[in-house]
Coordinates of C-alpha atoms in Angstrom, one line a residue:
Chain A
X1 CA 16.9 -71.9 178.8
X2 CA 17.3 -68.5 179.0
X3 CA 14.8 -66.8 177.5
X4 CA 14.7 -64.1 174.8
X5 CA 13.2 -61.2 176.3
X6 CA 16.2 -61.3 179.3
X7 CA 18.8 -62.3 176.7
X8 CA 17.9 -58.7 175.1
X9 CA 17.7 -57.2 178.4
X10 CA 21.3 -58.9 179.0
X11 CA 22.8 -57.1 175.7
X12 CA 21.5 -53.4 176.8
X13 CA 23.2 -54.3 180.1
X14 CA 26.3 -55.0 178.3
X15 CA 26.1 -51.8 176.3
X16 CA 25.1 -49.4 178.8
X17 CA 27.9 -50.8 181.0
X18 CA 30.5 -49.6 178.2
X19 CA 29.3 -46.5 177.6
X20 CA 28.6 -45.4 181.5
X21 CA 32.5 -46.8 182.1
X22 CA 33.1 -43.9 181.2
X23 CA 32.9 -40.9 183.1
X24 CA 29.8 -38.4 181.7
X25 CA 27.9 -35.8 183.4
X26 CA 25.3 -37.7 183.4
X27 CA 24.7 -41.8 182.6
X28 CA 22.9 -43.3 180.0
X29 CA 19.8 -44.3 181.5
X30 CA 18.7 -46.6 178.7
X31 CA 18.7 -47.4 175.2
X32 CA 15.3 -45.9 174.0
X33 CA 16.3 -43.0 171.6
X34 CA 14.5 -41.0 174.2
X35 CA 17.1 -42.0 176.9
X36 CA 19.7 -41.4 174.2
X37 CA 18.8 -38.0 173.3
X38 CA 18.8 -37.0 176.7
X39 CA 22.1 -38.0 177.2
X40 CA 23.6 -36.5 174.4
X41 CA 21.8 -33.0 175.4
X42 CA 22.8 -32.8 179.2
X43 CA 26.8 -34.0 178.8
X44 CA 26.9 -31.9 175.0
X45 CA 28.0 -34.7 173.2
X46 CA 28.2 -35.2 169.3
X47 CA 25.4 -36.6 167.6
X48 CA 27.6 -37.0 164.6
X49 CA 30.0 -39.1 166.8
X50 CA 31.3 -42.3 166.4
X51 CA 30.2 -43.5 169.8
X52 CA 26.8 -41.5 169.5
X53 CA 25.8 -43.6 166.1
X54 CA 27.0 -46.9 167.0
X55 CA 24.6 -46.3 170.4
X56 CA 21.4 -45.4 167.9
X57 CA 22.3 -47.7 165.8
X58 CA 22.1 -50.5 169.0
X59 CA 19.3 -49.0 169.7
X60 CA 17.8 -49.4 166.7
X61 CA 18.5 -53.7 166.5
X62 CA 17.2 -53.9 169.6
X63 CA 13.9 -52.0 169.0
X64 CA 13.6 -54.5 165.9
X65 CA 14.3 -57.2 168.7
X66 CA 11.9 -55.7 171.2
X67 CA 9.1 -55.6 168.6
X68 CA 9.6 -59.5 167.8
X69 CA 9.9 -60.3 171.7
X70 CA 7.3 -62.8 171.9
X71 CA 8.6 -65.2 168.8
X72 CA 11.2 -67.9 169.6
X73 CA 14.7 -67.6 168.8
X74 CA 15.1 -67.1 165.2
X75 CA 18.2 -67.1 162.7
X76 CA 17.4 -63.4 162.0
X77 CA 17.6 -63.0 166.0
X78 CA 20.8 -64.8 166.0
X79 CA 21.9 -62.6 163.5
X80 CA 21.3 -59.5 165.1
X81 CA 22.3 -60.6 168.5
X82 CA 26.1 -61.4 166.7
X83 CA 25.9 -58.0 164.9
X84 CA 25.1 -56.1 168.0
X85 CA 28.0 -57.9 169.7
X86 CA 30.8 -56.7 167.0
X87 CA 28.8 -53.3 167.6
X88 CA 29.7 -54.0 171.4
X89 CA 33.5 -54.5 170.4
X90 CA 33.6 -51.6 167.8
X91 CA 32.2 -49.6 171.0
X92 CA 34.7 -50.5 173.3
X93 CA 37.6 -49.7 170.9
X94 CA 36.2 -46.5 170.5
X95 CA 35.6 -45.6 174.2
X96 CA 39.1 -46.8 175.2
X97 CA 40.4 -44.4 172.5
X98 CA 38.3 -41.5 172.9
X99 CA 39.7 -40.2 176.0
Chain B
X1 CA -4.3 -50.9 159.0
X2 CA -5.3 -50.2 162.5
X3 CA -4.1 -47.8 165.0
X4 CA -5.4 -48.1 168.5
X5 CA -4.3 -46.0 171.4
X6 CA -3.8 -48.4 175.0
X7 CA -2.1 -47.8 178.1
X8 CA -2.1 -45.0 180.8
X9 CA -4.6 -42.5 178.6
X10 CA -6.6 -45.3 178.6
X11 CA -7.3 -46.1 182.1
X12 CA -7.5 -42.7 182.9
X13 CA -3.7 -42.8 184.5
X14 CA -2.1 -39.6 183.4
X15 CA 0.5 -37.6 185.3
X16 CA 3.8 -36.0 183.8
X17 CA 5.2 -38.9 182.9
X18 CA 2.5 -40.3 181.4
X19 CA 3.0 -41.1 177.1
X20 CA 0.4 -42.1 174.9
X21 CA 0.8 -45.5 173.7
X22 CA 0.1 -46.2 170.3
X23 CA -0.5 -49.4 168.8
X24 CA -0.4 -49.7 164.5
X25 CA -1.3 -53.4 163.0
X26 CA -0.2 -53.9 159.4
X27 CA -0.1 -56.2 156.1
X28 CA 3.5 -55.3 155.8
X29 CA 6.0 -52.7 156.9
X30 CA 5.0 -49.3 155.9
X31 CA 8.0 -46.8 156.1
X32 CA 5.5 -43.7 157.7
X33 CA 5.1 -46.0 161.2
X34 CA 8.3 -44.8 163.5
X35 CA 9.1 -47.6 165.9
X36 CA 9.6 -44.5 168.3
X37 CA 5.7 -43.9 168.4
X38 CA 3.7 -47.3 167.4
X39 CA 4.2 -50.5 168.7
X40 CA 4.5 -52.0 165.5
X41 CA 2.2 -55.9 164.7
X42 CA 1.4 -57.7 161.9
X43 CA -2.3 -58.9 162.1
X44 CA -1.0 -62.2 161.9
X45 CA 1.0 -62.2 164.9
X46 CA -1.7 -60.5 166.9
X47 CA -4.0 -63.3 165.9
X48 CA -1.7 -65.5 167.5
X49 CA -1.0 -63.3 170.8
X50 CA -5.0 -64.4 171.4
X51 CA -4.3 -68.1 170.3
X52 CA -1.9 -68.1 173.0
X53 CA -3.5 -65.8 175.7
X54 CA -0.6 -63.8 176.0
X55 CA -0.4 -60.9 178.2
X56 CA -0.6 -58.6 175.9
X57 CA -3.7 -59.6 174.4
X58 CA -4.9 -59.3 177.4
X59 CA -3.9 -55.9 177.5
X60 CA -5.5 -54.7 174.7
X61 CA -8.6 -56.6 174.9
X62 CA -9.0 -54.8 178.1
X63 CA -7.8 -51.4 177.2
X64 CA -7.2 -50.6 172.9
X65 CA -9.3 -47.9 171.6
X66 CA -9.6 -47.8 167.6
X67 CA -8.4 -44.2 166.3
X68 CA -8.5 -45.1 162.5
X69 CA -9.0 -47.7 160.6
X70 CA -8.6 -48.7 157.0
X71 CA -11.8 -50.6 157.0
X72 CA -14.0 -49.0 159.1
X73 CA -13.9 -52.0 161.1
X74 CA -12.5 -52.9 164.3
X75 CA -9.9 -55.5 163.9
X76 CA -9.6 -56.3 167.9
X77 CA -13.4 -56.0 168.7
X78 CA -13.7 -58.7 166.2
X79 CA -11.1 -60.7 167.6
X80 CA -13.4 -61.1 171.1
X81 CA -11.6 -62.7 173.9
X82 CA -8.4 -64.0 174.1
X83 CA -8.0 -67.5 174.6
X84 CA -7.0 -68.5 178.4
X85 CA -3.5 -67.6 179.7
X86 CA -1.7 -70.6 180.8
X87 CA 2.0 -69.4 180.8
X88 CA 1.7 -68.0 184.4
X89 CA 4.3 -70.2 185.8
X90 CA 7.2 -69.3 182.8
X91 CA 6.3 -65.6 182.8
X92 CA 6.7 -65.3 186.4
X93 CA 10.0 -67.0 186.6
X94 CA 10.8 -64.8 183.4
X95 CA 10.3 -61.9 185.6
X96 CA 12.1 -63.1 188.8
X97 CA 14.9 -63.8 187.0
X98 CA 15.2 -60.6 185.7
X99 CA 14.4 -58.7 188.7
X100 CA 17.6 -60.7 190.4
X101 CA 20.3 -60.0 187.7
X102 CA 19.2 -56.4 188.0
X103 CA 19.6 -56.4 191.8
X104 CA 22.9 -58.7 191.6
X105 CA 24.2 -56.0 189.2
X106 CA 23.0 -52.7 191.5
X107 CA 25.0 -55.0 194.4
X108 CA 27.9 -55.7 192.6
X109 CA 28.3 -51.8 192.0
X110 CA 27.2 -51.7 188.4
X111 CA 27.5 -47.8 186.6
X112 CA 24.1 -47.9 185.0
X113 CA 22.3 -47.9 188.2
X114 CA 19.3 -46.1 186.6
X115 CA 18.6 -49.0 183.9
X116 CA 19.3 -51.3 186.8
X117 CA 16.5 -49.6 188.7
X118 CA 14.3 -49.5 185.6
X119 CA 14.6 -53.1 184.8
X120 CA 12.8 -53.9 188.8
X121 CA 10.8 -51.2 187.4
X122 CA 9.5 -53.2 185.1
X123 CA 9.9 -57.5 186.7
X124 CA 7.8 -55.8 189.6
X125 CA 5.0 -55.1 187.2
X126 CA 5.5 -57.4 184.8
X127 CA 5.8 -60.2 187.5
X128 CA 2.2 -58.7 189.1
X129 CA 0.5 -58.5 185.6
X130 CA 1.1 -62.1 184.7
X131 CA 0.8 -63.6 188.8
X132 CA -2.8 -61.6 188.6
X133 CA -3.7 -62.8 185.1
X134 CA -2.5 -66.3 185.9
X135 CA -4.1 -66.7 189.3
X136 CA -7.1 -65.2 189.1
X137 CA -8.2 -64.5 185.4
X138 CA -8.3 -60.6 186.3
X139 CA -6.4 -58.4 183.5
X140 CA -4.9 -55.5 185.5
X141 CA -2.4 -53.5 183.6
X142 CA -1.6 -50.4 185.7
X143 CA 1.8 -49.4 186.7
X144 CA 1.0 -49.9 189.9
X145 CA -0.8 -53.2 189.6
X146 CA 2.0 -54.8 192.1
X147 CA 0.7 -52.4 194.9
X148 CA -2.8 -53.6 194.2
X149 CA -3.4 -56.9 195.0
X150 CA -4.9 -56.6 198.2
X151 CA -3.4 -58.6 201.1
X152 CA -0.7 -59.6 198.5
X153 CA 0.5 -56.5 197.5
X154 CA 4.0 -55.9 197.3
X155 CA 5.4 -54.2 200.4
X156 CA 7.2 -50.8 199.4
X157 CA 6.7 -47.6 200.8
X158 CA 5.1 -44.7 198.1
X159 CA 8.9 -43.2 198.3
X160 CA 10.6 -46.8 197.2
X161 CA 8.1 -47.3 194.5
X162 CA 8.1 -44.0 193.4
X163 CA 12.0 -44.2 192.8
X164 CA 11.9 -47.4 190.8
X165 CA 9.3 -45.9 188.5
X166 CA 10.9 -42.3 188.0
X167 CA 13.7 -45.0 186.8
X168 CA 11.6 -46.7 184.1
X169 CA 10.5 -43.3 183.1
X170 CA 14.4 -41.9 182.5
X171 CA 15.0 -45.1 180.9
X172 CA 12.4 -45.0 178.6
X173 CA 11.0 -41.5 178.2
X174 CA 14.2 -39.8 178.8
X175 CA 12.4 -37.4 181.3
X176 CA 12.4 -36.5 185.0
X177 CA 14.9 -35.6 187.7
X178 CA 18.5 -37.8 187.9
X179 CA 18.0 -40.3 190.8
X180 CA 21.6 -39.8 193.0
X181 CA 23.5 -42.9 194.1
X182 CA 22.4 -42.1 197.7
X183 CA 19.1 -42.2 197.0
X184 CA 19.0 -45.6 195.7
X185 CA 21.2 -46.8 198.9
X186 CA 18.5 -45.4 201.0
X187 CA 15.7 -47.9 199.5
X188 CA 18.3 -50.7 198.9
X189 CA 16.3 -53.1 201.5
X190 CA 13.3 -52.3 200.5
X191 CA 14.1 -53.0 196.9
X192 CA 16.1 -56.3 198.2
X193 CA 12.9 -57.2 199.8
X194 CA 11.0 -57.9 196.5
X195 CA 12.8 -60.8 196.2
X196 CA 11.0 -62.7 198.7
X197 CA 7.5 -61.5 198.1
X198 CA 8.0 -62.7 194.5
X199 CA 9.3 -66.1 196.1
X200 CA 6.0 -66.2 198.3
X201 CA 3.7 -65.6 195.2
X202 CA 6.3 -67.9 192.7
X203 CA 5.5 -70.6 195.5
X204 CA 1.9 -70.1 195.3
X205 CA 2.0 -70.1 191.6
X206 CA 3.8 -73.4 191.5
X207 CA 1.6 -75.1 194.1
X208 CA -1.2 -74.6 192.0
X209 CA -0.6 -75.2 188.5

């Protein structure tokens, strides 16, 4: 069984490889708001942004994630897993669009 | 509530990277506690981190400082010591595991070589924390706590491990200098090398429990 803690690291993989498809000045190093608030300083990006608020808003799910990382699988981390993953899809719309 | 400060202040390992890990336990959620500054427990669930032993307990049995308290009283004094950590075995294969999809994704060409670098960053400690825990009983939480265990210390030059954590610390903190692609390739077997000193200790682990 895979366990939870990869699983999330799995899903900020995912992400980070949708955003950084895309060519920016710099990458997005990670999904801390931290990480994401450097990124959006150094390549002058919108905070406003679709693609900027569906990244904190990622960010956010997973923090919730991160701070329940030692329980077992739960129906509200199922949840959150799926709604991250139509935030993954809504993502890569926008990126392909956004050019 | 009670909010406890852990981590690099703590043990007295501060450079420019260094944060200051805060620790707030609650009743309930309490909308003035950012997730950005405080790790975030119920006292619950922290009870149960000692039942199990966990790592973390560990961590702040050997390291949380009380900086306010509701009470007056200190919740993880009281507490005493966690209860024996058995999960060596699982945690360690957690780790390895994670450490080889980062390095399968670095090989494969991945574009978020940073957060791959970050996330060996992290195995490599993680991995050391729990093997030293498991092994021997002896709680060491430092960053460097892979390059520390004597004759079975992880073999990485100052420059290799230095990389890997300046990762962790763009990844997390958002701070430092960008790492280039070529800098990476220059470590690339040194980082590939991890793999088989976490084999030797995974071996060791295994023959024993």
């Amino acid at each position: 069984m895979i366990h939870e803690f990869n699983n999330r690291m799995s899903i900020q993989r995912t992400v980070l490889e949708i955003i950084n498809d895309k060519k920016y000045q710099e990458e997005l190093c990670g999904l801390s708001s931290k990480a994401i608030d450097r990124w959006i300083a150094i390549n002058g990006l919108n905070c406003e942004s679709d693609t900027c608020k569906i990244v904190y808003e990622i960010s956010g799910k997973l923090f919730f994630l991160a701070n329940k990382s030692q329980d077992c699988i739960s129906d509200e981390y199922e949840m959150l897993s799926a709604e991250i993953t139509n935030l993954c899809s809504e993502l890569t719309i926008i990126q392909e669009h956004d050019v | 509530m009670h909010i406890y400060v852990f981590g690099s202040l703590c043990r007295g390992e501060i450079d420019t990277g260094s944060d200051v890990d805060l620790l707030a336990i609650v009743n309930e959620f309490d909308k003035r506690l950012s997730g950005d500054t405080f790790s975030i427990y119920s006292y619950e669930r922290i009870k149960k981190l000692w039942q199990e032993g966990n790592p973390f307990s560990w961590h702040l049995y050997a390291e949380a400082k009380m900086i306010y308290s509701t009470n007056y009283k200190d919740f993880i004094v009281g507490l005493g010591k966690p209860n024996k950590y058995d999960q060596c075995l699982v945690d360690c294969n957690k780790f390895f595991y994670l450490y080889c999809d980062a390095l399968d994704a670095i090989k494969s060409g991945s574009n978020s070589q940073i957060f791959e670098m970050s996330t060996i960053f992290l195995s490599l400690r993680n991995f050391a924390t729990c093997f030293l825990l498991g092994t021997e009983g002896n709680g060491n939480f430092s960053r460097r706590v892979a390059l520390q265990l004597g004759n079975k210390s992880v073999k990485l030059s100052r420059e290799a491990f230095t990389i890997l954590e300046q990762a962790r610390i763009l990844s997390i903190r958002g701070k430092g200098e960008m790492i280039t692609r070529k800098s990476i390739d220059n470590y690339m077997d040194e980082i590939m090398s991890i793999q088989i000193w976490m084999e030797e200790l995974l071996n060791e682990v295994t023959n024993d429990s």
